[in-house]
Amino acid sequence: MANPLFDTLFAAHAGKKSVFLHLADGSTRSYDAFLGQVARFANALAAMGLEPGDRLAAQIDKSPEALAVYGACVQAGVVFLPLNTAYTAEEVSYFVENSGARVFLCDGARSENLKAVADKAGARLETLNANGTGSFFDLSAVQPDHFKTVDRDGDDLAAFLYTSGTTGRSKGAMLTQTNLLSNAQTLAKAWRFNSDDVLLHALPIFHTHGLFVATNITLVAGGSIIFLPKFDLDAMFGWMPRATTMMGVPTFYTRLLGDARLTAEAVAHMRLFVSGSAPLLAETHREFTDRTGHAILERYGMTETNMNTSNPYEGERLAGTVGFPLPGIELVITDPATGRELPQGEIGQIEVRGPNVFKGYWQMPEKTAEELRENGFFITGDLGLIDDRGYVQIVGRNKDLIISGGYNIYPKEIELLLDDQPGVLESAVIGVPHPDFGESVIGVLVAKDGDTIDSDAIKAAIGSSLARFKQPQRLVVVNELPRNAMGKVQKAQLRETYKGTFAK
Ligand code: MCA
Ligand code: AMP
């Protein structure tokens, strides 16, 4: 037996003195030092009594140690559950409880606030701070830097990533070792990653993009990462001359384009720019090529599937498309009503099948059955077509979802909160174009008969429950919501009405 994910991504680099991480302060972390930290953390997990298959939830800032927690979970066979650092205690509480996490790692500054969350869920609370210190680090400091890797099968779970649903209730997507490993290997090959690559990494590491796509690919290739705490234009331009590749959400690209420092000379050392997590406007793609000579490579993925399609490394990277299905991954367009496959060129729902597709939603067999067909095809909820050259185009969504700056926001979750506010009869939450975030959130409210709505009071009230990035940028009060003959709220009409709200 072995542990395919750990053996390939981590153990393969044992003893290497070469740089794995370049840090913002100019220091570096070698592969060897990083793996020592991983092993000490894995020993600490075992010392706490965690067993293979147990879950560890982590709401911690981006740091080399945070990345080492991921490695330690893989080595110890523990299922890693990273959480957005913007989530409120109320939001986190659901994930920790629902996953049955035995350990919950948080930042020391938030531990007082989150103690009740851990206690309620029966999880052990430990801290890990952005500078690498904390009670979990202390536990690990006395541990040896060798750990006997726990045997795992490709079908065993490696991570849970929560993704919201149209009902407003988040679902834990169960990702196996094979899901993560197959995708990392496929992408490393497709995008020609090698040990000389230096990836400019400014994404958060609690989502698929920053953790699995960016980090796992670099680990497969044995390259190095410029590991920045967050996206910051000065840091990006400062480090760019030392990087060979960058991955980002469309907001990264529009922000780079908005800065006069983006020139062909500034990116002369780069061989590849990748974009994903949200639609990249064709206009952004073209402007970037005009300014730098680089055609951004756009790809398409999901939490449940990792990456499904990619524009070609060699060959035309077509603006407004997400390229071709990756090797080993099937993609079909089907009729949403019948599930039957549609001819090339017709718009329908996108379904995918392959080793990248997750195992199902944690303890939600009905939800899993609704989206994951018995024949292995996953219904993505995205609408698209395959053009006459085989390029996949995403034309819309069959699910009520807003993507703001690469973060997914499910209107239902916000509507449920708004509907509970004083004076509110009902609400509709929509996404409208935003020059920086791609889309931004607007809440449309209807008052109860004879009541008035205090928008400021509502904004303040929902602030403690809802992560900042999900909060409506604007609340508007209307007499009634537009409905069709069936009584369904016409969100398309609302989006049309408010589309100019954030125009440049
Ligand atoms: C921050 N804020 C936001 C967002 N981010 N508001 C709306 N949408 C956002 N995405 C708010 C904060 O709450 C704060 O509000 C203010 O903006 C400044 O916060 P700061 O942290 O300084 O923000 P920023 O540096 O401007 O961040 C914008 C960002 C960041 C760089 C675009 O959101 C980001 O790194 N996004 C990447 C997300 C990502 O990795 N997605 C991948 C998902 P206030 O001032 O009011 O307090 S994985 C996925 O989707 C699939 C699998 C795939 O295909 O990859
Ligand atoms: P998540 O559930 O956070 O993994 O978000 C996945 C969703 O992001 C997909 O279902 C798409 O709607 C969207 N997405 C990801 N990449 C792209 C892309 N390149 N173009 C358009 N939408 C994308």
Coordinates of C-alpha atoms and ligand atoms in Angstrom, one line a residue:
M1 CA 0.0 0.0 0.0
A2 CA 1.0 3.6 -0.4
N3 CA -0.5 7.1 -0.3
P4 CA -0.6 8.2 -3.9
L5 CA -1.3 11.9 -3.3
F6 CA 1.3 12.3 -0.6
D7 CA 3.9 10.2 -2.4
T8 CA 3.6 12.1 -5.6
L9 CA 3.1 15.7 -4.4
F10 CA 5.2 15.7 -1.3
A11 CA 7.4 12.6 -0.6
A12 CA 8.9 12.9 -4.1
H13 CA 10.7 16.0 -2.9
A14 CA 12.2 14.5 0.2
G15 CA 15.7 15.8 0.9
K16 CA 15.6 18.5 -1.8
K17 CA 17.4 21.7 -0.7
S18 CA 15.9 23.6 -3.6
V19 CA 13.4 26.5 -2.9
F20 CA 9.7 25.5 -2.6
L21 CA 8.4 28.9 -1.3
H22 CA 9.6 32.4 -1.8
L23 CA 8.0 34.5 0.9
A24 CA 6.9 38.2 0.8
D25 CA 9.7 39.2 3.3
G26 CA 12.3 37.8 0.9
S27 CA 13.0 34.6 2.9
T28 CA 12.6 31.2 1.4
R29 CA 11.5 27.7 2.5
S30 CA 13.2 24.7 0.9
Y31 CA 11.3 21.6 0.0
D32 CA 13.3 19.8 2.7
A33 CA 12.3 22.3 5.4
F34 CA 8.7 22.3 4.3
L35 CA 8.5 18.5 4.4
G36 CA 10.0 18.6 7.9
Q37 CA 7.2 20.9 9.0
V38 CA 4.6 18.7 7.3
A39 CA 5.9 15.7 9.2
R40 CA 5.9 17.5 12.6
F41 CA 2.3 18.6 12.0
A42 CA 1.3 15.0 11.0
N43 CA 2.8 13.8 14.2
A44 CA 0.9 16.4 16.1
L45 CA -2.4 15.3 14.5
A46 CA -1.7 11.7 15.4
A47 CA -0.8 12.8 18.9
M48 CA -4.2 14.5 19.2
G49 CA -5.8 11.2 18.4
L50 CA -6.8 12.0 14.8
E51 CA -7.3 8.9 12.7
P52 CA -7.5 8.3 9.0
G53 CA -10.8 9.6 7.6
D54 CA -11.3 12.1 10.5
R55 CA -11.9 15.7 9.4
L56 CA -9.8 18.8 10.3
A57 CA -11.4 22.2 9.7
A58 CA -9.1 25.2 9.3
Q59 CA -10.0 28.9 9.1
I60 CA -6.4 30.2 9.0
D61 CA -4.5 32.9 7.2
K62 CA -2.3 32.1 4.2
S63 CA 1.1 31.1 5.4
P64 CA 3.7 28.3 4.7
E65 CA 2.5 26.7 7.9
A66 CA -1.1 26.7 6.7
L67 CA 0.0 24.9 3.5
A68 CA 1.9 22.5 5.7
V69 CA -1.3 21.6 7.5
Y70 CA -2.7 20.5 4.1
G71 CA 0.3 18.3 3.6
A72 CA 0.1 16.9 7.1
C73 CA -3.5 16.0 6.6
V74 CA -2.6 14.1 3.4
Q75 CA 0.3 12.4 5.1
A76 CA -1.9 11.3 8.1
G77 CA -4.9 10.4 6.0
V78 CA -7.0 13.1 7.6
V79 CA -9.6 14.9 5.5
F80 CA -8.7 18.6 5.1
L81 CA -11.5 21.2 5.2
P82 CA -10.2 24.7 4.5
L83 CA -12.6 27.6 5.2
N84 CA -12.7 31.1 3.8
T85 CA -11.1 33.5 6.4
A86 CA -13.9 36.0 5.7
Y87 CA -16.6 33.7 7.1
T88 CA -18.3 34.9 10.3
A89 CA -18.5 32.6 13.4
E90 CA -22.1 31.8 12.5
E91 CA -21.1 30.6 9.0
V92 CA -18.2 28.6 10.3
S93 CA -20.3 27.0 12.9
Y94 CA -22.3 25.1 10.2
F95 CA -19.2 23.8 8.5
V96 CA -17.5 22.6 11.6
E97 CA -20.7 20.9 12.9
N98 CA -21.8 19.5 9.6
S99 CA -18.5 17.9 8.7
G100 CA -18.1 16.4 12.2
A101 CA -14.6 17.9 12.3
R102 CA -12.6 16.6 15.3
V103 CA -10.1 19.4 15.3
F104 CA -10.8 23.1 14.3
L105 CA -7.8 25.3 13.7
C106 CA -8.2 29.1 13.8
D107 CA -6.2 32.2 14.2
G108 CA -5.3 33.1 17.8
A109 CA -7.0 36.5 17.4
R110 CA -10.3 34.8 16.7
S111 CA -10.1 31.9 19.1
E112 CA -12.1 33.5 21.9
N113 CA -14.9 34.2 19.4
L114 CA -14.7 30.7 17.9
K115 CA -14.4 28.7 21.1
A116 CA -18.2 28.4 21.4
V117 CA -18.3 27.2 17.8
A118 CA -15.8 24.4 18.5
D119 CA -17.5 23.4 21.8
K120 CA -20.9 23.2 20.2
A121 CA -19.5 21.0 17.4
G122 CA -17.5 18.9 19.9
A123 CA -14.3 19.8 18.1
R124 CA -10.9 20.5 19.7
L125 CA -9.8 24.1 19.1
E126 CA -6.2 24.9 18.3
T127 CA -4.6 28.0 16.9
L128 CA -2.3 28.7 14.1
N129 CA -1.5 32.3 13.3
A130 CA -0.4 34.0 10.1
N131 CA 3.2 34.2 11.4
G132 CA 3.2 30.4 12.0
T133 CA 2.9 30.6 15.8
G134 CA 0.0 29.2 17.9
S135 CA -1.0 26.3 20.1
F136 CA -0.9 23.9 17.2
F137 CA 2.6 25.0 16.2
D138 CA 3.7 24.5 19.9
L139 CA 2.2 21.0 19.9
S140 CA 4.2 20.2 16.7
A141 CA 7.5 21.8 17.8
V142 CA 8.3 18.8 20.1
Q143 CA 7.5 16.2 17.4
P144 CA 10.0 14.5 15.2
D145 CA 10.4 15.6 11.5
H146 CA 9.7 12.1 10.3
F147 CA 6.2 10.6 10.1
K148 CA 5.2 7.2 8.8
T149 CA 2.9 8.1 6.0
V150 CA -0.6 6.6 6.4
D151 CA -1.6 4.2 3.6
R152 CA -4.4 5.5 1.5
D153 CA -6.2 4.3 -1.6
G154 CA -7.0 6.6 -4.6
D155 CA -10.6 6.4 -3.6
D156 CA -10.1 7.6 -0.1
L157 CA -11.1 11.1 0.8
A158 CA -8.5 13.8 0.9
A159 CA -10.5 17.0 1.3
F160 CA -14.0 18.5 1.9
L161 CA -14.7 21.8 0.2
Y162 CA -18.1 23.3 1.0
T163 CA -20.0 24.8 -1.8
S164 CA -23.4 26.5 -1.4
G165 CA -26.6 25.3 -2.9
T166 CA -29.6 26.8 -4.4
T167 CA -31.5 26.0 -1.2
G168 CA -29.0 28.2 0.7
R169 CA -27.6 25.2 2.6
S170 CA -23.9 24.5 1.9
K171 CA -22.9 21.0 0.8
G172 CA -19.5 19.4 1.6
A173 CA -18.0 18.2 -1.7
M174 CA -16.0 15.0 -1.0
L175 CA -12.8 15.0 -3.0
T176 CA -10.7 11.8 -3.2
Q177 CA -7.0 11.4 -3.6
T178 CA -7.5 10.4 -7.3
N179 CA -9.7 13.5 -8.0
L180 CA -6.9 15.8 -6.8
L181 CA -3.9 13.9 -8.2
S182 CA -5.3 13.1 -11.6
N183 CA -6.2 16.7 -12.2
A184 CA -2.9 18.1 -11.0
Q185 CA -1.0 15.7 -13.2
T186 CA -3.2 16.4 -16.2
L187 CA -2.9 20.2 -15.8
A188 CA 0.9 20.1 -15.1
K189 CA 1.3 18.3 -18.4
A190 CA -1.2 20.4 -20.4
W191 CA 0.4 23.7 -19.2
R192 CA 4.0 22.4 -19.4
F193 CA 4.8 23.0 -15.8
N194 CA 8.4 22.0 -14.9
S195 CA 10.9 22.3 -12.1
D196 CA 12.2 25.6 -13.4
D197 CA 8.8 27.2 -13.1
V198 CA 8.2 30.0 -10.5
L199 CA 4.5 30.6 -9.9
L200 CA 3.3 34.0 -8.8
H201 CA 0.7 33.0 -6.2
A202 CA -1.6 35.7 -4.7
L203 CA -4.8 33.6 -4.5
P204 CA -6.3 32.4 -1.2
I205 CA -5.5 28.8 -0.3
F206 CA -9.0 27.8 1.0
H207 CA -10.4 27.2 -2.5
T208 CA -9.7 24.9 -5.4
H209 CA -8.0 27.5 -7.5
G210 CA -5.3 28.6 -5.0
L211 CA -4.9 25.2 -3.2
F212 CA -5.3 22.5 -5.7
V213 CA -4.8 24.1 -9.1
A214 CA -1.9 26.4 -8.2
T215 CA -0.2 24.5 -5.4
N216 CA -0.7 20.9 -6.5
I217 CA 0.5 21.6 -10.0
T218 CA 3.7 23.2 -8.7
L219 CA 4.2 20.2 -6.4
V220 CA 3.8 17.7 -9.3
A221 CA 6.4 19.6 -11.3
G222 CA 8.8 20.3 -8.4
G223 CA 8.9 24.0 -9.2
S224 CA 8.7 26.9 -6.8
I225 CA 6.0 29.4 -5.7
I226 CA 6.2 33.1 -4.8
F227 CA 3.7 32.8 -2.0
L228 CA 2.1 36.2 -1.4
P229 CA -0.4 36.7 1.5
K230 CA -3.0 38.3 -0.9
F231 CA -3.3 40.2 -4.2
D232 CA -1.5 43.5 -4.0
L233 CA -0.5 45.4 -7.1
D234 CA 2.8 46.7 -5.7
A235 CA 3.8 43.2 -4.6
M236 CA 2.7 41.7 -8.0
F237 CA 4.8 44.1 -10.0
G238 CA 7.7 43.8 -7.6
W239 CA 7.8 40.0 -7.9
M240 CA 6.8 39.6 -11.6
P241 CA 10.3 39.8 -12.9
R242 CA 11.2 36.6 -10.9
A243 CA 8.1 34.6 -11.9
T244 CA 7.5 32.5 -15.0
T245 CA 3.7 31.8 -14.5
M246 CA 0.7 33.4 -12.8
M247 CA -2.8 32.1 -12.0
G248 CA -5.6 34.5 -11.1
V249 CA -9.3 35.3 -11.2
P250 CA -10.4 37.9 -13.8
T251 CA -10.3 40.7 -11.2
F252 CA -6.5 40.1 -11.0
Y253 CA -6.3 40.8 -14.8
T254 CA -8.5 43.9 -14.8
R255 CA -6.6 45.3 -11.9
L256 CA -3.2 44.7 -13.6
L257 CA -4.6 46.3 -16.7
G258 CA -5.6 49.3 -14.7
D259 CA -2.0 49.9 -13.7
A260 CA 0.4 51.7 -16.0
R261 CA 3.2 49.4 -14.8
L262 CA 1.7 46.5 -16.9
T263 CA 4.0 46.5 -20.0
A264 CA 5.6 43.9 -22.2
E265 CA 8.9 44.5 -20.4
A266 CA 7.3 44.0 -17.0
V267 CA 6.2 40.5 -18.0
A268 CA 9.2 39.6 -20.1
H269 CA 10.1 36.7 -17.8
M270 CA 6.6 35.2 -17.9
R271 CA 5.7 32.2 -20.0
L272 CA 2.1 31.7 -19.0
F273 CA -0.9 33.6 -17.5
V274 CA -3.9 31.5 -16.5
S275 CA -7.4 32.8 -15.6
G276 CA -10.4 31.0 -14.1
S277 CA -13.1 30.8 -11.4
A278 CA -15.3 33.4 -13.2
P279 CA -15.8 34.5 -16.8
L280 CA -13.0 36.5 -18.3
L281 CA -14.4 39.2 -20.6
A282 CA -13.2 38.8 -24.2
E283 CA -12.4 42.5 -24.0
T284 CA -10.0 41.9 -21.0
H285 CA -8.4 39.0 -22.9
R286 CA -7.7 41.2 -26.0
E287 CA -6.5 44.3 -24.0
F288 CA -4.1 42.0 -22.1
T289 CA -2.7 40.7 -25.4
D290 CA -2.4 44.2 -26.8
R291 CA -0.5 45.4 -23.8
T292 CA 1.8 42.4 -23.0
G293 CA 1.8 40.2 -26.1
H294 CA 0.5 37.3 -23.9
A295 CA -2.8 35.5 -24.6
I296 CA -4.3 34.6 -21.2
L297 CA -5.1 30.9 -21.0
E298 CA -8.6 30.6 -19.7
R299 CA -9.8 27.3 -18.2
Y300 CA -13.0 26.2 -16.5
G301 CA -13.6 24.2 -13.3
M302 CA -15.7 23.7 -10.2
T303 CA -15.2 22.7 -6.6
E304 CA -16.8 19.4 -7.3
T305 CA -14.7 18.6 -10.4
N306 CA -11.5 20.5 -10.2
M307 CA -10.6 21.6 -13.8
N308 CA -12.7 20.4 -16.7
T309 CA -11.5 22.3 -19.8
S310 CA -8.6 24.4 -20.8
N311 CA -7.6 26.5 -23.8
P312 CA -4.6 25.0 -25.4
Y313 CA -1.0 25.7 -24.4
E314 CA 0.0 25.5 -28.0
G315 CA -2.7 26.6 -30.4
E316 CA -5.2 29.4 -30.3
R317 CA -6.4 30.6 -26.9
L318 CA -9.7 31.9 -28.0
A319 CA -11.2 34.8 -26.0
G320 CA -14.7 34.2 -24.7
T321 CA -14.2 30.4 -24.6
V322 CA -12.8 28.0 -22.0
G323 CA -11.1 25.7 -24.5
F324 CA -11.3 22.0 -24.8
P325 CA -12.1 19.2 -22.4
L326 CA -8.9 18.1 -20.7
P327 CA -7.4 14.7 -21.5
G328 CA -9.4 11.9 -19.8
I329 CA -12.4 14.2 -19.2
E330 CA -15.6 13.9 -21.1
L331 CA -17.9 16.9 -21.6
V332 CA -21.4 16.8 -23.1
I333 CA -24.1 19.4 -23.6
T334 CA -27.5 18.1 -22.6
D335 CA -31.1 19.3 -22.7
P336 CA -32.0 20.4 -19.2
A337 CA -35.5 19.1 -19.5
T338 CA -34.7 15.6 -20.8
G339 CA -31.0 15.1 -20.1
R340 CA -30.5 14.0 -23.7
E341 CA -27.3 15.0 -25.4
L342 CA -27.6 17.9 -27.8
P343 CA -25.9 18.4 -31.2
Q344 CA -22.7 20.4 -31.4
G345 CA -23.5 24.2 -31.5
E346 CA -26.6 24.0 -29.4
I347 CA -26.9 25.6 -26.0
G348 CA -27.6 23.3 -23.1
Q349 CA -26.4 22.2 -19.7
I350 CA -22.8 21.2 -19.3
E351 CA -22.1 17.8 -17.9
V352 CA -18.7 16.3 -17.2
R353 CA -17.3 12.8 -16.4
G354 CA -13.8 11.7 -15.5
P355 CA -11.4 10.9 -12.6
N356 CA -11.7 14.5 -11.6
V357 CA -15.4 14.2 -10.6
F358 CA -16.0 14.2 -6.8
K359 CA -17.5 11.3 -4.8
G360 CA -20.7 13.2 -3.8
Y361 CA -21.9 15.6 -1.1
W362 CA -21.2 14.6 2.5
Q363 CA -24.3 13.0 4.1
M364 CA -26.6 14.3 1.3
P365 CA -27.4 11.3 -0.8
E366 CA -30.5 13.0 -2.4
K367 CA -28.5 16.1 -3.4
T368 CA -25.8 13.9 -4.8
A369 CA -28.3 11.9 -6.8
E370 CA -29.8 15.1 -8.2
E371 CA -26.5 16.3 -9.6
L372 CA -24.3 13.2 -10.1
R373 CA -25.9 10.8 -12.6
E374 CA -25.5 7.0 -12.1
N375 CA -23.5 6.9 -15.3
G376 CA -20.9 9.2 -13.7
F377 CA -21.8 12.5 -15.4
F378 CA -21.9 15.5 -13.1
I379 CA -24.5 18.2 -14.0
T380 CA -22.5 21.4 -13.5
G381 CA -25.4 23.9 -13.5
D382 CA -23.5 25.9 -16.2
L383 CA -25.0 26.5 -19.6
G384 CA -22.9 26.3 -22.7
L385 CA -22.2 25.0 -26.1
I386 CA -19.4 23.4 -28.1
D387 CA -18.5 25.4 -31.1
D388 CA -17.7 24.0 -34.6
R389 CA -14.0 23.9 -33.7
G390 CA -14.6 22.1 -30.4
Y391 CA -14.1 25.0 -28.1
V392 CA -16.5 25.1 -25.1
Q393 CA -18.2 28.4 -24.5
I394 CA -20.0 29.1 -21.2
V395 CA -23.1 31.2 -22.0
G396 CA -24.8 31.4 -18.6
R397 CA -25.9 29.5 -15.5
N398 CA -28.8 27.2 -14.9
K399 CA -28.3 27.9 -11.1
D400 CA -28.9 31.0 -9.1
L401 CA -25.3 32.0 -8.4
I402 CA -23.4 35.3 -8.3
I403 CA -19.6 35.2 -8.7
S404 CA -17.9 38.3 -7.2
G405 CA -14.2 38.6 -7.5
G406 CA -14.0 34.8 -7.9
Y407 CA -16.1 34.1 -4.8
N408 CA -19.4 32.3 -5.1
I409 CA -22.4 33.9 -3.5
Y410 CA -25.7 32.1 -3.4
P411 CA -28.7 34.5 -3.4
K412 CA -30.9 32.2 -1.5
E413 CA -28.7 32.4 1.6
I414 CA -28.9 36.2 1.6
E415 CA -32.6 36.3 0.8
L416 CA -33.4 34.0 3.8
L417 CA -31.6 36.5 6.0
L418 CA -33.2 39.6 4.4
D419 CA -36.7 38.1 4.6
D420 CA -36.3 37.9 8.4
Q421 CA -35.5 41.6 8.8
P422 CA -38.1 44.0 10.4
G423 CA -40.5 45.4 7.8
V424 CA -39.5 43.1 5.0
L425 CA -42.2 41.1 3.2
E426 CA -39.9 39.5 0.6
S427 CA -36.6 40.0 -1.2
A428 CA -34.7 39.1 -4.3
V429 CA -30.9 39.1 -4.5
I430 CA -29.2 39.5 -7.8
G431 CA -25.8 40.0 -9.3
V432 CA -25.1 42.9 -11.7
P433 CA -22.0 43.8 -13.7
H434 CA -19.2 45.4 -11.6
P435 CA -16.0 46.8 -13.1
D436 CA -13.7 45.4 -10.5
F437 CA -15.5 42.2 -9.2
G438 CA -17.2 41.1 -12.4
E439 CA -20.5 40.9 -10.6
S440 CA -21.7 42.5 -7.4
V441 CA -24.6 41.9 -5.1
I442 CA -27.9 43.9 -5.0
G443 CA -30.8 43.2 -2.6
V444 CA -34.2 44.2 -3.8
L445 CA -36.7 44.5 -1.0
V446 CA -40.5 44.7 -0.7
A447 CA -42.0 46.2 2.5
K448 CA -44.8 44.6 4.5
D449 CA -48.1 46.6 4.2
G450 CA -47.9 49.8 6.1
D451 CA -44.2 49.1 7.2
T452 CA -41.1 51.1 6.2
I453 CA -37.7 49.6 5.6
D454 CA -34.6 50.9 7.3
S455 CA -31.9 49.8 4.9
D456 CA -29.0 50.9 7.1
A457 CA -30.4 49.0 10.1
I458 CA -30.7 45.9 7.9
K459 CA -27.2 46.2 6.6
A460 CA -25.9 46.4 10.2
A461 CA -28.1 43.5 11.3
I462 CA -26.9 41.1 8.6
G463 CA -23.3 42.1 9.1
S464 CA -22.7 39.8 12.0
S465 CA -24.1 36.7 10.2
L466 CA -22.8 37.1 6.7
A467 CA -19.2 37.4 5.3
R468 CA -18.5 40.9 4.1
F469 CA -18.1 39.8 0.4
K470 CA -21.6 38.4 0.4
Q471 CA -23.3 41.5 1.8
P472 CA -25.3 43.5 -0.7
Q473 CA -23.5 46.5 -2.0
R474 CA -26.8 48.2 -2.4
L475 CA -30.4 47.6 -1.0
V476 CA -33.3 49.0 -3.0
V477 CA -36.9 49.0 -2.0
V478 CA -39.6 48.4 -4.6
N479 CA -43.4 48.1 -4.4
E480 CA -43.4 44.6 -5.8
L481 CA -41.1 42.1 -7.4
P482 CA -41.7 41.3 -11.1
R483 CA -43.2 37.8 -11.5
N484 CA -44.2 35.5 -14.4
A485 CA -47.5 33.8 -14.8
M486 CA -46.4 31.0 -12.6
G487 CA -45.6 33.5 -9.8
K488 CA -41.8 33.0 -10.1
V489 CA -39.7 36.1 -9.5
Q490 CA -38.2 37.4 -12.8
K491 CA -34.6 37.9 -11.8
A492 CA -33.5 38.5 -15.4
Q493 CA -35.8 41.5 -15.4
L494 CA -34.3 42.8 -12.2
R495 CA -30.8 42.3 -13.5
E496 CA -31.7 44.3 -16.6
T497 CA -33.2 47.1 -14.4
Y498 CA -30.2 47.4 -12.2
K499 CA -27.4 46.5 -14.7
G500 CA -26.0 50.1 -14.7
T501 CA -25.8 50.4 -10.9
F502 CA -22.0 50.0 -10.8
A503 CA -21.1 51.2 -14.3
K504 CA -17.7 52.8 -14.6
Ligands
MCA1 C1 -12.9 41.3 -1.0 N1 -14.0 42.0 -0.9 C2 -14.9 41.6 -1.8 C3 -14.2 40.5 -2.4 N2 -13.0 40.3 -1.9 N3 -16.1 42.0 -2.1 C4 -16.7 41.3 -3.0 N4 -16.2 40.3 -3.7 C5 -14.9 39.8 -3.4 N5 -14.4 38.8 -4.1 C6 -14.2 43.1 0.0 C7 -13.8 42.9 1.4 O1 -14.9 42.4 2.2 C8 -13.6 44.4 1.9 O2 -14.8 45.0 2.1 C9 -12.9 45.0 0.6 O3 -13.4 44.2 -0.5 C10 -11.4 44.9 0.7 O4 -11.0 43.6 1.1 P1 -9.6 43.0 0.6 O5 -9.4 41.7 1.2 O6 -8.5 44.1 0.7 O7 -10.0 42.7 -0.9 P2 -9.2 42.7 -2.2 O8 -7.7 42.5 -1.9 O9 -9.6 43.8 -3.0 O10 -9.7 41.3 -2.8 C11 -10.3 41.1 -4.0 C12 -9.7 39.9 -4.6 C13 -10.1 38.7 -3.7 C14 -8.2 40.0 -4.8 C15 -10.4 39.7 -6.0 O11 -11.5 38.6 -3.5 C16 -9.6 37.4 -4.2 O12 -8.4 37.0 -4.0 N6 -10.4 36.6 -4.9 C17 -10.1 35.3 -5.4 C18 -11.1 34.3 -5.0 C19 -10.7 32.9 -5.4 O13 -9.6 32.4 -5.2 N7 -11.7 32.1 -6.0 C20 -11.5 30.8 -6.5 C21 -12.6 29.9 -6.1 P3 -15.0 46.3 3.0 O14 -13.9 47.3 2.6 O15 -16.4 46.7 2.8 O16 -14.7 45.8 4.4 S1 -12.3 28.2 -6.7 C22 -13.3 28.2 -8.0 O17 -14.1 29.1 -8.2 C23 -13.3 27.2 -9.1 C24 -13.0 25.8 -8.7 C25 -12.3 27.6 -10.2 O18 -12.7 27.4 -11.4 O19 -11.2 28.1 -9.9
AMP2 P1 -17.1 26.9 -7.4 O1 -18.4 26.3 -7.1 O2 -16.7 27.9 -6.5 O3 -16.1 25.9 -7.7 O4 -17.4 27.7 -8.8 C1 -17.6 27.0 -10.0 C2 -18.3 27.9 -10.9 O5 -17.5 29.0 -11.4 C3 -18.6 27.2 -12.2 O6 -19.7 26.3 -12.1 C4 -18.8 28.3 -13.2 O7 -20.1 28.8 -13.1 C5 -17.7 29.3 -12.7 N1 -16.5 29.3 -13.5 C6 -15.3 28.8 -13.2 N2 -14.4 29.0 -14.2 C7 -15.1 29.7 -15.1 C8 -14.7 30.3 -16.4 N3 -13.5 30.3 -16.9 N4 -15.7 31.0 -17.1 C9 -16.9 31.1 -16.6 N5 -17.3 30.6 -15.4 C10 -16.4 29.9 -14.7

